[in-house]
PDB file of C-alpha atoms in Angstrom:
ATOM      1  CA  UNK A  23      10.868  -7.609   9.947  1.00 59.00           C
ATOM      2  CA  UNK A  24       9.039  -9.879  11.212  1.00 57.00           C
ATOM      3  CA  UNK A  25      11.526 -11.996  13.192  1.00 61.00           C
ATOM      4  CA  UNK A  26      11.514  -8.823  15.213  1.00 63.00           C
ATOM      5  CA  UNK A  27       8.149  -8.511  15.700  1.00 66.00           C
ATOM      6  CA  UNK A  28       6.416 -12.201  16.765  1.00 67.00           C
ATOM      7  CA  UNK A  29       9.161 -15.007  15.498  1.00 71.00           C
ATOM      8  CA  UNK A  30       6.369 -18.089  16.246  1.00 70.00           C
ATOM      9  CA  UNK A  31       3.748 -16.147  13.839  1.00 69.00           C
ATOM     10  CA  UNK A  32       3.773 -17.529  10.173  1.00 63.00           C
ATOM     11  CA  UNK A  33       4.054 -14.328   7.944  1.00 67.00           C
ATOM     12  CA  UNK A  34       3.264 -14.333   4.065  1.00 66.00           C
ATOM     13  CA  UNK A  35       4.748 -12.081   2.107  1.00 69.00           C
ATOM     14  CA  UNK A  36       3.068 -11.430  -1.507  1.00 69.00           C
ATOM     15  CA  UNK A  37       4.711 -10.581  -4.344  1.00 73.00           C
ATOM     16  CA  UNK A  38       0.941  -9.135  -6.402  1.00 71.00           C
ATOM     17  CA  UNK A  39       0.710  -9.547 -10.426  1.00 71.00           C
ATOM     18  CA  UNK A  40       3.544  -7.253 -11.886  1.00 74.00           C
ATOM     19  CA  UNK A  41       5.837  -7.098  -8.766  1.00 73.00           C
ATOM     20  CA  UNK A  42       8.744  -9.149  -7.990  1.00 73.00           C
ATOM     21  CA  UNK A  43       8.784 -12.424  -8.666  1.00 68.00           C
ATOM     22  CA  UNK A  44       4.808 -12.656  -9.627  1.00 73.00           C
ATOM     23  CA  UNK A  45       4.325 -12.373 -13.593  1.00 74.00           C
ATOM     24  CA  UNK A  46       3.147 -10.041 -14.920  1.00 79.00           C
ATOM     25  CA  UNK A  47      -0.709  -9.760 -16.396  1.00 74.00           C
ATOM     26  CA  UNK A  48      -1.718 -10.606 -19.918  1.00 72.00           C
ATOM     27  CA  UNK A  49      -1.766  -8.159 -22.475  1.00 75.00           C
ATOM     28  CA  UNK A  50      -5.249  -6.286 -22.403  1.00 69.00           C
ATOM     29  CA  UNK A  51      -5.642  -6.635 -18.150  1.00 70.00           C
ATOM     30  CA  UNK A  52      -5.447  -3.574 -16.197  1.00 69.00           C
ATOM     31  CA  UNK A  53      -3.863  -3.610 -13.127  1.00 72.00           C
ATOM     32  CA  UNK A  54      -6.018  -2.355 -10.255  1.00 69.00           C
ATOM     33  CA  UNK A  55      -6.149  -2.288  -6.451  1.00 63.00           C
ATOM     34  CA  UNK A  56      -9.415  -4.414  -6.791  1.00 63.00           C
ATOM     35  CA  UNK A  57      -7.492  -7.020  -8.681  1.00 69.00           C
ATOM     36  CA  UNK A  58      -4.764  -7.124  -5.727  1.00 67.00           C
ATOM     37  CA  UNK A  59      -7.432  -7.843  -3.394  1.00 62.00           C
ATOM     38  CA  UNK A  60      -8.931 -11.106  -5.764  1.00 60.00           C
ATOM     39  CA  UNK A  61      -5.063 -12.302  -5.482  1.00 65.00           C
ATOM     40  CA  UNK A  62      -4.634 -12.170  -1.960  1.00 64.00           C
ATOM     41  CA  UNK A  63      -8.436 -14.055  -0.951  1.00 53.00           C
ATOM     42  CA  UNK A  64      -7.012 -16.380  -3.695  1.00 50.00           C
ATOM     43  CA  UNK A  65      -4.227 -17.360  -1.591  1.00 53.00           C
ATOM     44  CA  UNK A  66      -4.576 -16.705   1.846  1.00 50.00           C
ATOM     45  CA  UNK A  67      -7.902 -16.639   3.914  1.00 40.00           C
ATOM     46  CA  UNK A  68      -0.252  -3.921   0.862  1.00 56.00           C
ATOM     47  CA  UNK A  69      -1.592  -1.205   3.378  1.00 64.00           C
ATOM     48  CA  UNK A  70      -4.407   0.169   0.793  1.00 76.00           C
ATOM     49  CA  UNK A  71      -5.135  -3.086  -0.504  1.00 80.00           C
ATOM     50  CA  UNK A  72      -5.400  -4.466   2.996  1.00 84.00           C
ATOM     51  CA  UNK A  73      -7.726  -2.140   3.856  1.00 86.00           C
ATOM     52  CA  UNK A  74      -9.986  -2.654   0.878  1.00 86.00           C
ATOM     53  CA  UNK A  75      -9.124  -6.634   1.914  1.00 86.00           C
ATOM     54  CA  UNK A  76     -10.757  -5.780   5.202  1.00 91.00           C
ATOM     55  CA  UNK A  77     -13.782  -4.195   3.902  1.00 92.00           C
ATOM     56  CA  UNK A  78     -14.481  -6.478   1.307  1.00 89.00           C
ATOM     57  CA  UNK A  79     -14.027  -9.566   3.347  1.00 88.00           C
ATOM     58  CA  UNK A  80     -14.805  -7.625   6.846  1.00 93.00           C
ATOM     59  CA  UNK A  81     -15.611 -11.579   8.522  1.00 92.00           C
ATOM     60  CA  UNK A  82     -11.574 -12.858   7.977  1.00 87.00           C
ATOM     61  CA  UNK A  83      -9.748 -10.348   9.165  1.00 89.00           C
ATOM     62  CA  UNK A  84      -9.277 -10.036  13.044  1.00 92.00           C
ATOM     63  CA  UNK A  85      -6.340  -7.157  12.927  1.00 93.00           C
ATOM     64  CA  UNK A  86      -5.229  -4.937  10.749  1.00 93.00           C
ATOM     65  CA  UNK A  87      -1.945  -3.024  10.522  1.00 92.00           C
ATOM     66  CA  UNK A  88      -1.349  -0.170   8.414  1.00 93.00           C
ATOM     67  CA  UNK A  89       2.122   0.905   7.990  1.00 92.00           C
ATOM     68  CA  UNK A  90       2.304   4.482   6.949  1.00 92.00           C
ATOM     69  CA  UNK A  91      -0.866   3.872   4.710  1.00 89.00           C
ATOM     70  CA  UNK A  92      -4.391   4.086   4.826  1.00 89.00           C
ATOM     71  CA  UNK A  93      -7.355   1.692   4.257  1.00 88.00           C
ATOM     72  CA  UNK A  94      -8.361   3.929   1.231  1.00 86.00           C
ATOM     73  CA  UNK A  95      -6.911   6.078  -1.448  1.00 84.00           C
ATOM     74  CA  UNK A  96      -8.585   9.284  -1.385  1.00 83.00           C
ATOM     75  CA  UNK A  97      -9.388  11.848  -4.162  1.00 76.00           C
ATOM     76  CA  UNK A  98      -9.966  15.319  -1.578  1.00 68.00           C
ATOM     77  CA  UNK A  99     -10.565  17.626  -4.343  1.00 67.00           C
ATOM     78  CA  UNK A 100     -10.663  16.414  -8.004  1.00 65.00           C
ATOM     79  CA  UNK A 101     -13.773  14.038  -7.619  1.00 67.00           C
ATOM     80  CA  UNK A 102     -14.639  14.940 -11.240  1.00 73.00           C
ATOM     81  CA  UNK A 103     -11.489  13.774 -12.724  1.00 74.00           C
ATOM     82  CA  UNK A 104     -11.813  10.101 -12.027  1.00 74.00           C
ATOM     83  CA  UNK A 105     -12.574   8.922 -15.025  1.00 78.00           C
ATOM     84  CA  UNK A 106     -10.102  10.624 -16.204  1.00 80.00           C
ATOM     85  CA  UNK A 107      -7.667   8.633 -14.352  1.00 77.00           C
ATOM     86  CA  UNK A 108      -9.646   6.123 -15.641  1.00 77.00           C
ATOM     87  CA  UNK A 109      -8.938   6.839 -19.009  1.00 84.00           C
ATOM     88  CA  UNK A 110      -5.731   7.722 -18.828  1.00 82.00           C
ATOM     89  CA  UNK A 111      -4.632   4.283 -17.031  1.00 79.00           C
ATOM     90  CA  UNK A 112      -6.408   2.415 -20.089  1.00 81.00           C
ATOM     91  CA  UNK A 113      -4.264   4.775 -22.998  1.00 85.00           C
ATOM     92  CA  UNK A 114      -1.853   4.150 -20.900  1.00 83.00           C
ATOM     93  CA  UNK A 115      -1.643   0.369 -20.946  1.00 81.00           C
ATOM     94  CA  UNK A 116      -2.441   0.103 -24.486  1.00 83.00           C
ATOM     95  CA  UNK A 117       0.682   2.357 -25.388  1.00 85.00           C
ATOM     96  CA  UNK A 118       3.185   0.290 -23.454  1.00 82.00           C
ATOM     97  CA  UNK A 119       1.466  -3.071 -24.935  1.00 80.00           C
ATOM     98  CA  UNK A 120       1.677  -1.558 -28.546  1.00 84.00           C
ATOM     99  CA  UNK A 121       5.486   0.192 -28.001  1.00 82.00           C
ATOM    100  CA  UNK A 122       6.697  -3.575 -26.932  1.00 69.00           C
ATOM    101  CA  UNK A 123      10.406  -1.712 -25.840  1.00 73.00           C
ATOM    102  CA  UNK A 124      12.488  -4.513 -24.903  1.00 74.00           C
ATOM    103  CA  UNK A 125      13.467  -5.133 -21.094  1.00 75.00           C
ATOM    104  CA  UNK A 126      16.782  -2.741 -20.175  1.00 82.00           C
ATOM    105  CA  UNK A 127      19.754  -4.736 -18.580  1.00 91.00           C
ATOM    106  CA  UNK A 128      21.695  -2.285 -16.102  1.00 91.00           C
ATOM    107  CA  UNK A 129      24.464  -3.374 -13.813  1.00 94.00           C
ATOM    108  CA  UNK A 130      23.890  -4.150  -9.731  1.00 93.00           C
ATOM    109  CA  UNK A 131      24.967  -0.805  -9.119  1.00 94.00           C
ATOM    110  CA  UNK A 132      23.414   1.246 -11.521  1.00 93.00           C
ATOM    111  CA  UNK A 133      20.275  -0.339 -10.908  1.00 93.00           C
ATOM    112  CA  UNK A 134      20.372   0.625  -6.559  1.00 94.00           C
ATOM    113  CA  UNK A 135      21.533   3.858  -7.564  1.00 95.00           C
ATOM    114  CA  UNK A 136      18.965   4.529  -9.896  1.00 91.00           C
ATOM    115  CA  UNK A 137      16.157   3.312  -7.180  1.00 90.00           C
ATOM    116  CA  UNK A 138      17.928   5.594  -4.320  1.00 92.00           C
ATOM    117  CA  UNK A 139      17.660   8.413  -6.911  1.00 91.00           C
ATOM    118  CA  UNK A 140      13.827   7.769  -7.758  1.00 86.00           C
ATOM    119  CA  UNK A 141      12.880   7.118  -4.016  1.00 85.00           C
ATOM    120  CA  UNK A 142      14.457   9.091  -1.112  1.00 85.00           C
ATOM    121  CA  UNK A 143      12.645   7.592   1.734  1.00 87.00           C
ATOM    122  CA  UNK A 144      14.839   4.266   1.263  1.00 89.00           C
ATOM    123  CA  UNK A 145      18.371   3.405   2.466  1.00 90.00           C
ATOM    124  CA  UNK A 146      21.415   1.829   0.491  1.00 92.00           C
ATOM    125  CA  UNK A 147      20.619  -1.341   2.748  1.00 90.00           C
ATOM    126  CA  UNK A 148      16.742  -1.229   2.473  1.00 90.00           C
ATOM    127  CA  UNK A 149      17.198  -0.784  -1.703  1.00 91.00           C
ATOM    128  CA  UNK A 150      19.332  -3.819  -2.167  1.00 92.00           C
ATOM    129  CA  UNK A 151      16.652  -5.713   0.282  1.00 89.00           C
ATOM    130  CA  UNK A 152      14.315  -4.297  -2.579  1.00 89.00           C
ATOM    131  CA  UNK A 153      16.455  -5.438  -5.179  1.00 92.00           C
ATOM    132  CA  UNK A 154      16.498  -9.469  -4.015  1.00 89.00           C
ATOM    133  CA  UNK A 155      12.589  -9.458  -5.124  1.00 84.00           C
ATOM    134  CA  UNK A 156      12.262  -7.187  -7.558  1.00 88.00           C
ATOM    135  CA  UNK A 157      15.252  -7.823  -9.832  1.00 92.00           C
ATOM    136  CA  UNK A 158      16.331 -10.764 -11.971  1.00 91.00           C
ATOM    137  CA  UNK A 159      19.937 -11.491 -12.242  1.00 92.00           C
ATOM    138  CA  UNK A 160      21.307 -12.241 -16.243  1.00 92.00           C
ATOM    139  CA  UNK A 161      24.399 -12.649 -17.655  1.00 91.00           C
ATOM    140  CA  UNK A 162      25.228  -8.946 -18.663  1.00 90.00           C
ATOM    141  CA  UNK A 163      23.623  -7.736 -15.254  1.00 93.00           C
ATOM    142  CA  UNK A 164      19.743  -7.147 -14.234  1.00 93.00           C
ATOM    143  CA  UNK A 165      16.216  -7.237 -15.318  1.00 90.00           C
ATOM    144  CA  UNK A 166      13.527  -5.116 -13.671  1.00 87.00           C
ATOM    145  CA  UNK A 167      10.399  -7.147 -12.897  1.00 86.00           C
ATOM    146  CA  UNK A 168       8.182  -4.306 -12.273  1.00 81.00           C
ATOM    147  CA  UNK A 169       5.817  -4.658 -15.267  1.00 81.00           C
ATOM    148  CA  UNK A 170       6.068  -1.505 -17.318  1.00 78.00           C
ATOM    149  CA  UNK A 171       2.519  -0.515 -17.180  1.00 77.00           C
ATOM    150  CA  UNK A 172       2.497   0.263 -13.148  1.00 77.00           C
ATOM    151  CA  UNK A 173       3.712   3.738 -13.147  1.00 71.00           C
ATOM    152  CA  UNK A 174       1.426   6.588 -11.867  1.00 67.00           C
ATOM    153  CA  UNK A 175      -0.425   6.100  -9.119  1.00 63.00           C
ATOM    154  CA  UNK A 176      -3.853   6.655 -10.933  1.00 65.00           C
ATOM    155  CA  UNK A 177      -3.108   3.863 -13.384  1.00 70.00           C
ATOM    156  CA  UNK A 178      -3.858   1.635 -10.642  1.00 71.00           C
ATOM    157  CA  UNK A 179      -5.128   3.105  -7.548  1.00 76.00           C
ATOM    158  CA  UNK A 180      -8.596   2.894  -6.943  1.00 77.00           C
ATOM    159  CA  UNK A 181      -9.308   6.833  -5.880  1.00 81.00           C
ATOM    160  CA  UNK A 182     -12.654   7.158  -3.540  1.00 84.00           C
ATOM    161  CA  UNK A 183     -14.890  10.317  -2.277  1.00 85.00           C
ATOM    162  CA  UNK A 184     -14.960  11.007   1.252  1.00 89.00           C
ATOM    163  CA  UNK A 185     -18.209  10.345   1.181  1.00 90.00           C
ATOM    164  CA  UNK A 186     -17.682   6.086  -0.004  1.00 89.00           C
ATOM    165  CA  UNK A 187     -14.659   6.517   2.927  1.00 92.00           C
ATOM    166  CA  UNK A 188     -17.192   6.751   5.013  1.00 94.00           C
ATOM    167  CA  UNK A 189     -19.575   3.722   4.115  1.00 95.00           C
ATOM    168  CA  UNK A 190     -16.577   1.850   3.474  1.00 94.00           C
ATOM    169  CA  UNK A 191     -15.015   1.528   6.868  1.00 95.00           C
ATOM    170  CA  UNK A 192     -18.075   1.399   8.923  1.00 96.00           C
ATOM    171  CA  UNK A 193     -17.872  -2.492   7.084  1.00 95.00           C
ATOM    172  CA  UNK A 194     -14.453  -3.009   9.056  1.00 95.00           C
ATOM    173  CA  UNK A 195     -14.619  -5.294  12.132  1.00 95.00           C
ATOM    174  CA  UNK A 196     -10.878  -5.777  12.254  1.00 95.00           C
ATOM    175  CA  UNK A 197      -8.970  -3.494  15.106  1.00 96.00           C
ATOM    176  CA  UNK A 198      -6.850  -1.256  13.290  1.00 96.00           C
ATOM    177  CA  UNK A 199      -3.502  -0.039  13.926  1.00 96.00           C
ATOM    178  CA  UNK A 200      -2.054   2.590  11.957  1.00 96.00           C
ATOM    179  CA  UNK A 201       1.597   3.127  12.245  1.00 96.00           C
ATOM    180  CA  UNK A 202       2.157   6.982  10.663  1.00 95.00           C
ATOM    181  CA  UNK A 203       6.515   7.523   9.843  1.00 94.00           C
ATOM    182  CA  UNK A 204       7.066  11.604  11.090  1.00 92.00           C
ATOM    183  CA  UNK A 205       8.217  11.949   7.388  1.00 92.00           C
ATOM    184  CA  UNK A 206       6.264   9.737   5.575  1.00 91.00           C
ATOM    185  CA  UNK A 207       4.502  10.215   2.634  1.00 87.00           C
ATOM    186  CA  UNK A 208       0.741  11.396   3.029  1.00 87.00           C
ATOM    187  CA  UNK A 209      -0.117  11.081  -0.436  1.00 83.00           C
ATOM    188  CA  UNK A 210      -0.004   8.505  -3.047  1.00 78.00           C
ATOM    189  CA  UNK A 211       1.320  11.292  -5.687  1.00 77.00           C
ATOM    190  CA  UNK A 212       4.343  13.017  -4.575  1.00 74.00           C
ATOM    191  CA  UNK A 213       3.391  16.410  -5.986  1.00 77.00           C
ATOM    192  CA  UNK A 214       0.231  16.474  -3.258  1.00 79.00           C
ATOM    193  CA  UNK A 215       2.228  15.284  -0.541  1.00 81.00           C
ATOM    194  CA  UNK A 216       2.248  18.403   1.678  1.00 85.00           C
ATOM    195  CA  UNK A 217      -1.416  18.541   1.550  1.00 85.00           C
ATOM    196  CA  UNK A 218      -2.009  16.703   5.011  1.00 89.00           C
ATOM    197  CA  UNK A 219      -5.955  17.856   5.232  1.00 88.00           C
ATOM    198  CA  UNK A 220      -6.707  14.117   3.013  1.00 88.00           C
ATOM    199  CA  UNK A 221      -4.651  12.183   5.877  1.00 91.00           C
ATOM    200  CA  UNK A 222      -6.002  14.030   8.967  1.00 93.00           C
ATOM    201  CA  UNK A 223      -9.809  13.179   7.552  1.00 94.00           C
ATOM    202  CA  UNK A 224      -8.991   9.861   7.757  1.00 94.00           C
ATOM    203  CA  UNK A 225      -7.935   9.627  10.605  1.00 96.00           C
ATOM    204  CA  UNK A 226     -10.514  11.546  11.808  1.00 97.00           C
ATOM    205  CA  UNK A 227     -13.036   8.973  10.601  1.00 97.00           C
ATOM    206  CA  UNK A 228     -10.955   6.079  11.966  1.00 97.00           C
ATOM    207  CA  UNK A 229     -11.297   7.277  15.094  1.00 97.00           C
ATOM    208  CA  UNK A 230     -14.900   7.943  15.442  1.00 97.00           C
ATOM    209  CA  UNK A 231     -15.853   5.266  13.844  1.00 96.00           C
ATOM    210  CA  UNK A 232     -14.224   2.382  15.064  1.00 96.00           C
ATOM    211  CA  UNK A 233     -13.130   3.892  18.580  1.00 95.00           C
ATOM    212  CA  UNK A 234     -11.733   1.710  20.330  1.00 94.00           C
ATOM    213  CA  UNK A 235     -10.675  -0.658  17.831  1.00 95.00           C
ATOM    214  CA  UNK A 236      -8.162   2.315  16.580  1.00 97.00           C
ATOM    215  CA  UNK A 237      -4.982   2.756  17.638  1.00 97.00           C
ATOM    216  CA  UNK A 238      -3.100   5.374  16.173  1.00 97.00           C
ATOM    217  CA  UNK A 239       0.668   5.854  16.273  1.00 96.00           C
ATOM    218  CA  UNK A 240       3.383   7.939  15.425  1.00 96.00           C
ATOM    219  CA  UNK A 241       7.124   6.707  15.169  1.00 95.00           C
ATOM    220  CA  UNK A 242      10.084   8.650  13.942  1.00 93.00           C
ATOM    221  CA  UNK A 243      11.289   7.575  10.273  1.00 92.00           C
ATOM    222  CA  UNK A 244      10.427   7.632   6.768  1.00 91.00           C
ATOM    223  CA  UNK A 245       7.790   5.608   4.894  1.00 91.00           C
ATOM    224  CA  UNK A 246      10.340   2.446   4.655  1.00 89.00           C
ATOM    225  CA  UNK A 247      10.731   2.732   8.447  1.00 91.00           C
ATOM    226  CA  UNK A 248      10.075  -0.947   8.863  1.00 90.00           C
ATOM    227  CA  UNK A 249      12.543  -1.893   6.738  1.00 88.00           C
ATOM    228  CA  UNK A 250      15.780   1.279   7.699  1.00 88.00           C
ATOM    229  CA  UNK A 251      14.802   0.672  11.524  1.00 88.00           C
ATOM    230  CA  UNK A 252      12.561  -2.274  11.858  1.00 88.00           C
ATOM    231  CA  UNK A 253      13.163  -1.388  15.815  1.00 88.00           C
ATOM    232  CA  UNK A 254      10.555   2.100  15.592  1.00 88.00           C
ATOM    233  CA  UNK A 255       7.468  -0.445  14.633  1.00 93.00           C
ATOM    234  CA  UNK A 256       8.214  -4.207  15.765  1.00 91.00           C
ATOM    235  CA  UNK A 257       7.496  -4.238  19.226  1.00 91.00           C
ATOM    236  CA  UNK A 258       4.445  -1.648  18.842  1.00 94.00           C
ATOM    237  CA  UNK A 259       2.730  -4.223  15.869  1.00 93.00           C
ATOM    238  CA  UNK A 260       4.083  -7.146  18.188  1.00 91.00           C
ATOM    239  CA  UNK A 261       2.288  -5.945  21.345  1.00 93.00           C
ATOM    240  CA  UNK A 262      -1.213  -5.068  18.857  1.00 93.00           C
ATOM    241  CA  UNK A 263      -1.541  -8.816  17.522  1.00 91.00           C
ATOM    242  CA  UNK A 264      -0.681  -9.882  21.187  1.00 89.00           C
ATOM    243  CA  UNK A 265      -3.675  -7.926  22.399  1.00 87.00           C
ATOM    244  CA  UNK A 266      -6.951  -9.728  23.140  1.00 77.00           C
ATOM    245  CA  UNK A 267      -9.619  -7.770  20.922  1.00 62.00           C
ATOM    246  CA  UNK A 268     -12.562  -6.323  24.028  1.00 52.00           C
ATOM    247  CA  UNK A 269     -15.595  -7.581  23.133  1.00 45.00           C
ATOM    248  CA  UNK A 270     -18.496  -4.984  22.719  1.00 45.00           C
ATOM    249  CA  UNK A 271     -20.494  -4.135  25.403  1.00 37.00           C
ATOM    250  CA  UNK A 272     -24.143  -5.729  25.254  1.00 37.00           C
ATOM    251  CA  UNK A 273     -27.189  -5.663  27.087  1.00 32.00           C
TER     252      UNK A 273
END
């Protein structure tokens, strides 16, 4: 997308531990959001772990751009059961580690078909894109290189209380722009998704927190919107890193 947005910008595009063409982690290391962040100030100076980027390292980032994410993951109403997640994403890994199932080899098109199935927000066109990176081509067909242990969301998301929302953004100095896709997602796990009350919080927060170094906007499209019509989001992202960031008002 990005030759549609600002050609002369250089754009890097990660691939984080597990995904695509990265490798995958050593037997025994969890994957977590926090560990996503530690790869990406290890190479340059995701939407969630952007956000927690932003926090963490609120001094490098000028703008940030959100595209149908949010800064945080939130947990509205099962605070208690995070270390459960916890838990869980630890069995979890060790079970995979200990079953050692060997890799499945599928054909080109039973492989799309199979992510179109499994994801309805993405096109024929936007799955093959997906495909390039996150495939590997063999003789009898192709290898998934999504690591095994990144499944549910919980296994690696790092769920927070409103309340560490809160304390977390006011640490942003970035201007944000969150791009929201009409029918997006507006939860991490599907089953929660038409619960919109998480969402509208934080946007609520955004908002009176940063003021005018929000900007909030709504384009129609699904949550792969900038990759099934690029059009809906370039020129709004290319006008918000065009922008000249107003400098607060002192006495």
């Amino acid at each position: 997308m990005g030759e549609n947005v600002l050609p002369d910008l250089h754009y890097v595009a990660m691939d984080f531990g597990g995904h695509g063409l990265s490798s995958h982690y050593s037997p025994g290391v969890p994957y977590c959001h926090q560990n996503f962040v530690n790869e990406i100030r290890r190479v340059v100076a995701g939407g969630i772990v952007a956000g927690m980027f932003s926090c963490t390292f609120p001094e490098m980032v000028d703008k940030l751009v959100l595209l149908d994410s949010s800064p945080f993951v939130l947990d509205f109403h099962e605070v208690e059961n995070l270390l459960t997640y916890k838990r869980r994403a630890i069995e979890y890994t060790l079970q995979v580690e200990a079953s050692e199932k060997p890799s499945h080899v599928v054909s080109p098109e039973q492989m799309l078909q199979g992510l179109l199935k499994n994801n309805s927000h993405v096109s024929e066109k936007c799955g093959e894109l997906l495909l390039q990176r996150g495939t590997t081509k063999v003789a009898t067909g192709l290898l998934l290189n999504r690591d095994r242990r990144i499944t549910l969301p919980e296994l690696s998301l790092d769920f927070i209380s409103k309340e560490l929302f809160v304390h977390f953004i006011r640490k942003l100095q970035a201007h944000v722009l969150l791009i929201k896709a009409v029918h997006g997602y507006y939860d991490v796990r599907r089953e929660n998704d038409a619960d919109k009350e998480p969402f509208l919080f934080i946007i609520d927060m955004l908002k009176s927190t940063l003021k005018e170094q929000f900007q909030f906007v709504e384009v129609p499209g699904t949550h792969y919107v900038h990759m099934n019509e690029p059009q809906h989001v370039a020129s709004i992202i290319g006008s918000f890193l065009q922008s000249k960031p107003r400098l607060p008002y002192q006495l």
